[in-house]
Coordinates of C-alpha atoms in Angstrom, one line a residue:
X220 CA 0.0 0.0 0.0
X221 CA 1.1 3.6 -0.8
X222 CA -0.9 5.0 2.0
X223 CA -3.4 3.7 4.6
X224 CA -6.3 6.3 4.2
X225 CA -7.5 6.8 0.7
X226 CA -10.4 9.1 1.7
X227 CA -10.1 12.9 1.2
X228 CA -9.8 14.0 4.8
X229 CA -10.9 17.5 4.1
X230 CA -14.4 16.1 3.4
X231 CA -14.6 14.0 6.6
X232 CA -17.7 15.0 8.6
X233 CA -17.5 12.5 11.4
X234 CA -14.8 10.5 13.2
X235 CA -16.0 7.6 15.5
X236 CA -13.4 6.2 17.9
X237 CA -14.0 2.8 19.6
X238 CA -11.6 2.5 22.6
X239 CA -9.8 -0.7 23.2
X240 CA -12.1 -3.6 24.2
X241 CA -14.9 -1.1 24.0
X242 CA -14.8 -0.6 27.8
X243 CA -15.9 2.9 27.2
X244 CA -18.7 4.4 25.0
X245 CA -17.7 5.1 21.4
X246 CA -16.5 8.7 21.1
X247 CA -17.8 10.6 18.0
X248 CA -16.3 13.8 16.6
X249 CA -19.0 15.3 14.5
X250 CA -18.8 18.4 12.2
X251 CA -21.6 20.9 12.6
X252 CA -22.3 24.3 11.1
X253 CA -20.7 26.1 14.0
X254 CA -17.7 23.7 14.4
X255 CA -16.9 20.3 15.8
X256 CA -18.7 18.5 18.7
X257 CA -17.6 15.6 20.7
X258 CA -20.3 13.1 21.5
X259 CA -20.3 10.1 23.9
X260 CA -23.5 8.5 25.0
X261 CA -25.9 11.3 25.8
X262 CA -23.2 13.8 26.4
X263 CA -22.3 16.5 23.8
X264 CA -19.7 19.2 24.1
X265 CA -17.8 21.6 21.8
X266 CA -14.6 19.9 20.6
X267 CA -11.0 21.0 20.3
X268 CA -10.9 21.8 16.7
X269 CA -7.1 22.0 16.5
X270 CA -6.8 18.5 17.9
X271 CA -9.2 17.3 15.2
X272 CA -7.3 19.1 12.5
X273 CA -4.1 17.4 13.6
X274 CA -5.8 14.0 13.8
X275 CA -7.0 14.3 10.1
X276 CA -3.5 15.6 9.1
X277 CA -1.9 12.4 10.7
X278 CA -4.4 10.2 9.0
X279 CA -3.8 11.8 5.6
X280 CA -0.1 11.3 5.9
X281 CA -0.2 7.8 7.2
X282 CA 2.2 5.7 5.0
X283 CA 3.2 2.0 5.7
X284 CA 6.8 1.5 6.4
X285 CA 6.6 -2.2 5.8
X286 CA 4.1 -5.2 5.7
X287 CA 4.3 -7.2 8.9
X288 CA 1.6 -9.9 8.5
X289 CA -0.8 -11.1 5.8
X290 CA -2.8 -13.6 7.8
X291 CA -5.6 -13.3 10.4
X292 CA -3.8 -15.8 12.7
X293 CA -1.2 -13.1 13.4
X294 CA -3.5 -10.3 14.3
X295 CA -3.2 -11.0 18.0
X296 CA 0.6 -10.4 17.8
X297 CA 0.0 -6.8 16.8
X298 CA -3.2 -6.1 18.9
X299 CA -5.3 -5.5 15.7
X300 CA -8.2 -7.7 16.6
X301 CA -11.7 -6.5 17.5
X302 CA -11.1 -6.7 21.2
X303 CA -7.5 -5.4 21.4
X304 CA -7.4 -2.6 18.9
X305 CA -8.6 1.0 19.0
X306 CA -11.0 1.3 16.0
X307 CA -11.3 4.5 14.1
X308 CA -14.1 5.0 11.5
X309 CA -14.2 8.0 9.2
X310 CA -17.4 9.1 7.6
X311 CA -18.3 11.4 4.7
X312 CA -21.8 12.2 5.4
X313 CA -23.4 8.8 6.1
X314 CA -20.9 7.0 3.9
X315 CA -18.1 5.0 5.7
X316 CA -14.9 6.3 4.1
X317 CA -12.3 4.4 6.2
X318 CA -12.3 1.8 9.1
X319 CA -8.9 1.6 10.6
X320 CA -7.7 -0.8 13.5
X321 CA -4.9 0.8 15.6
X322 CA -2.9 -1.7 17.4
X323 CA 0.4 -2.2 19.3
X324 CA 3.0 0.4 19.7
X325 CA 6.8 -0.3 19.7
X326 CA 9.9 1.8 20.3
X327 CA 13.3 1.0 19.1
X328 CA 16.3 3.1 20.6
X329 CA 18.9 4.6 18.3
X330 CA 21.3 2.0 16.9
X331 CA 24.4 4.0 17.8
X332 CA 23.7 5.5 21.2
X333 CA 26.3 8.3 21.7
X334 CA 25.7 9.9 25.2
X335 CA 27.1 13.2 23.8
X336 CA 24.7 13.4 20.9
X337 CA 21.4 14.7 22.4
X338 CA 19.7 14.9 18.9
X339 CA 19.4 11.1 18.5
X340 CA 15.9 9.8 18.2
X341 CA 14.6 6.3 18.4
X342 CA 12.0 4.8 16.1
X343 CA 8.3 4.8 17.1
X344 CA 6.1 2.3 15.3
X345 CA 2.4 1.6 15.5
X346 CA 0.8 -1.5 13.8
X347 CA -2.5 -1.0 11.9
X348 CA -4.8 -2.7 9.5
X349 CA -7.8 -1.8 7.5
X350 CA -11.1 -3.5 8.5
X351 CA -11.6 -5.1 5.1
X352 CA -8.1 -6.4 4.7
X353 CA -6.0 -9.2 6.4
X354 CA -2.7 -7.4 6.1
X355 CA -1.1 -5.6 9.0
X356 CA 1.3 -2.8 8.4
X357 CA 3.8 -0.9 10.5
X358 CA 3.5 2.9 10.3
X359 CA 5.6 5.6 11.8
X360 CA 4.5 7.3 15.0
X361 CA 2.7 6.7 18.3
X362 CA -1.0 6.6 17.1
X363 CA -2.1 5.7 20.6
X364 CA -1.4 9.3 21.7
X365 CA -3.7 10.6 18.9
X366 CA -6.6 8.1 19.3
X367 CA -6.3 6.4 22.6
X368 CA -7.9 9.2 24.6
X369 CA -11.0 9.8 26.6
X370 CA -13.9 12.1 25.9
X371 CA -12.5 15.1 27.9
X372 CA -9.3 15.0 26.0
X373 CA -11.2 15.9 22.8
X374 CA -13.2 18.8 24.4
X375 CA -12.6 22.5 23.8
X376 CA -10.4 23.4 26.8
X377 CA -10.1 27.1 26.1
X378 CA -10.8 29.5 29.0
X379 CA -9.0 32.6 27.5
X380 CA -7.3 33.1 24.2
X381 CA -6.0 36.4 23.1
X382 CA -2.9 38.5 22.3
X383 CA -1.7 39.9 25.6
X384 CA -0.5 43.1 23.9
X385 CA -4.1 43.8 22.7
X386 CA -5.5 43.8 26.3
X387 CA -6.5 47.3 27.4
X388 CA -8.4 46.9 30.6
X389 CA -9.1 44.3 33.4
X390 CA -12.2 44.7 35.5
X391 CA -12.3 42.6 38.7
X392 CA -15.7 42.3 40.4
X393 CA -15.3 41.2 44.0
X394 CA -17.5 41.1 47.1
X395 CA -18.1 44.2 49.2
X396 CA -15.9 47.2 48.1
X397 CA -12.9 45.2 46.9
X398 CA -13.6 45.5 43.2
X399 CA -11.1 47.4 40.9
X400 CA -10.2 48.0 37.3
X401 CA -6.7 48.0 35.7
X402 CA -6.4 50.4 32.7
X403 CA -3.6 50.7 30.2
X404 CA -2.6 54.3 29.7
X405 CA 0.1 54.5 27.0
X406 CA 2.8 52.1 28.1
X407 CA 1.7 52.0 31.8
X408 CA -1.0 50.2 33.7
X409 CA -2.8 52.0 36.4
X410 CA -5.3 51.4 39.2
X411 CA -7.2 54.5 40.3
X412 CA -4.3 56.6 38.9
X413 CA -1.6 54.6 40.7
X414 CA 1.0 53.0 38.4
X415 CA 1.2 49.2 38.7
X416 CA 4.5 47.3 38.9
X417 CA 5.4 46.5 35.3
X418 CA 6.8 43.1 36.1
X419 CA 3.8 42.1 38.0
X420 CA 1.3 43.1 35.3
X421 CA 3.5 41.5 32.6
X422 CA 3.4 38.2 34.5
X423 CA -0.3 38.3 35.0
X424 CA -1.0 39.3 31.3
X425 CA 1.1 36.2 30.1
X426 CA -1.0 34.0 32.4
X427 CA -4.4 35.4 31.7
X428 CA -4.1 35.7 27.9
X429 CA -3.8 32.0 27.2
X430 CA -5.6 29.8 29.7
X431 CA -6.9 26.3 29.2
X432 CA -7.9 23.4 31.4
X433 CA -9.1 19.8 31.1
X434 CA -10.4 19.8 34.6
X435 CA -14.1 19.9 33.7
X436 CA -16.9 19.6 36.2
X437 CA -20.0 18.1 34.6
X438 CA -21.8 16.7 37.6
X439 CA -22.5 20.0 39.4
X440 CA -24.2 23.3 38.8
X441 CA -23.4 26.5 40.7
X442 CA -25.0 27.0 44.1
X443 CA -26.2 30.4 42.9
X444 CA -26.8 32.2 39.6
X445 CA -24.7 35.1 41.0
X446 CA -21.0 34.8 40.7
X447 CA -18.7 35.4 43.7
X448 CA -16.0 36.8 41.5
X449 CA -15.9 38.0 37.9
X450 CA -13.3 39.3 35.5
X451 CA -13.9 41.1 32.3
X452 CA -11.0 41.4 29.8
X453 CA -11.3 44.0 27.1
X454 CA -9.0 44.9 24.4
X455 CA -8.2 46.0 20.9
X456 CA -9.3 43.6 18.1
X457 CA -11.7 41.9 20.6
X458 CA -15.1 41.0 19.1
X459 CA -16.5 41.3 22.6
X460 CA -15.0 41.2 26.1
X461 CA -13.9 37.9 27.6
X462 CA -15.9 37.3 30.7
X463 CA -14.8 34.9 33.5
X464 CA -16.9 34.0 36.5
X465 CA -16.4 32.0 39.6
X466 CA -19.3 30.4 41.4
X467 CA -19.1 28.9 44.9
X468 CA -18.9 25.1 44.9
X469 CA -18.0 22.1 47.1
X470 CA -14.8 21.5 48.9
X471 CA -13.5 19.4 46.1
X472 CA -13.6 22.2 43.5
X473 CA -14.0 25.3 45.7
X474 CA -15.4 27.2 42.7
X475 CA -16.8 26.5 39.3
X476 CA -15.2 28.7 36.7
X477 CA -17.0 29.7 33.5
X478 CA -15.8 31.5 30.4
X479 CA -17.7 33.3 27.6
X480 CA -15.3 31.7 25.2
X481 CA -16.5 28.2 26.2
X482 CA -20.2 28.3 26.9
X483 CA -21.7 25.5 28.9
X484 CA -18.5 24.3 30.4
X485 CA -17.4 24.6 34.0
X486 CA -13.9 24.1 35.2
X487 CA -12.7 23.2 38.7
X488 CA -11.3 26.2 40.5
X489 CA -9.3 24.2 42.9
X490 CA -7.4 21.9 40.6
X491 CA -4.2 23.6 39.3
X492 CA -5.1 26.6 41.5
X493 CA -7.1 28.1 38.6
X494 CA -9.3 30.4 40.8
X495 CA -6.1 31.8 42.4
X496 CA -4.4 32.4 39.0
X497 CA -7.4 34.3 37.6
X498 CA -8.9 36.2 40.6
X499 CA -5.9 38.1 42.1
X500 CA -5.8 40.8 44.7
X501 CA -5.3 44.5 43.8
X502 CA -2.1 44.5 46.0
X503 CA -0.5 41.8 43.7
X504 CA 0.0 44.5 41.1
X505 CA 2.2 46.8 43.3
X506 CA 5.6 46.2 44.7

């Protein structure tokens, strides 16, 4: 075979992944008018579109390095049976375009291991077969990293995503009279006319401009419709402000964090100290 996937991956509208031994529900990545969704059982969430783009790119470039078996009796050696493989189906509309079995992974260290040559790389190989063929092929790469994932791995993990240099103001809404706004005036940032410490604001902007998390909380809803903390990020080239909110939760999560860039998703405020990274005090911006 010249390549493993003959289908035009730019026309794929659905990717269905069956985890090994089907111990989990099948995971479907389905294209919709507004983007891609990830579906498993009765759950559906916005998907990580960059991950899907990379996945389709991997599939389009999948070329056999060698033929390793031509008989069904050897499928077990390479984990490409129905029960041992991760199965991947590609659909164009309702038409099945490709059905791929992703099997065992192997790694071979560099043949000449020179301790002073840090650029040496070993060979990563995954064994695969097509559903309608008996042949097993070795392909380059660790496909388990691409397809052997759970549902949350495929979800949209974005909390904030913007150019830090475009941010012009940060409005923190806190309880009582502790709310404050940071405004960019020329090259300086100020709070109520007081100039902020440049290093502190630079560190915070680097953190807040690109935030993501896979710590989803789907089994809870906020205790109240009113957020305990809120942050509005405004800036040049923003279609609309980015709004983050923190709602009081249980002791496991402390708060549920929501983002206007990822509607319907709640993230744990406690894991990875997310709530402390986002909702900082006024004093943290001064020496």
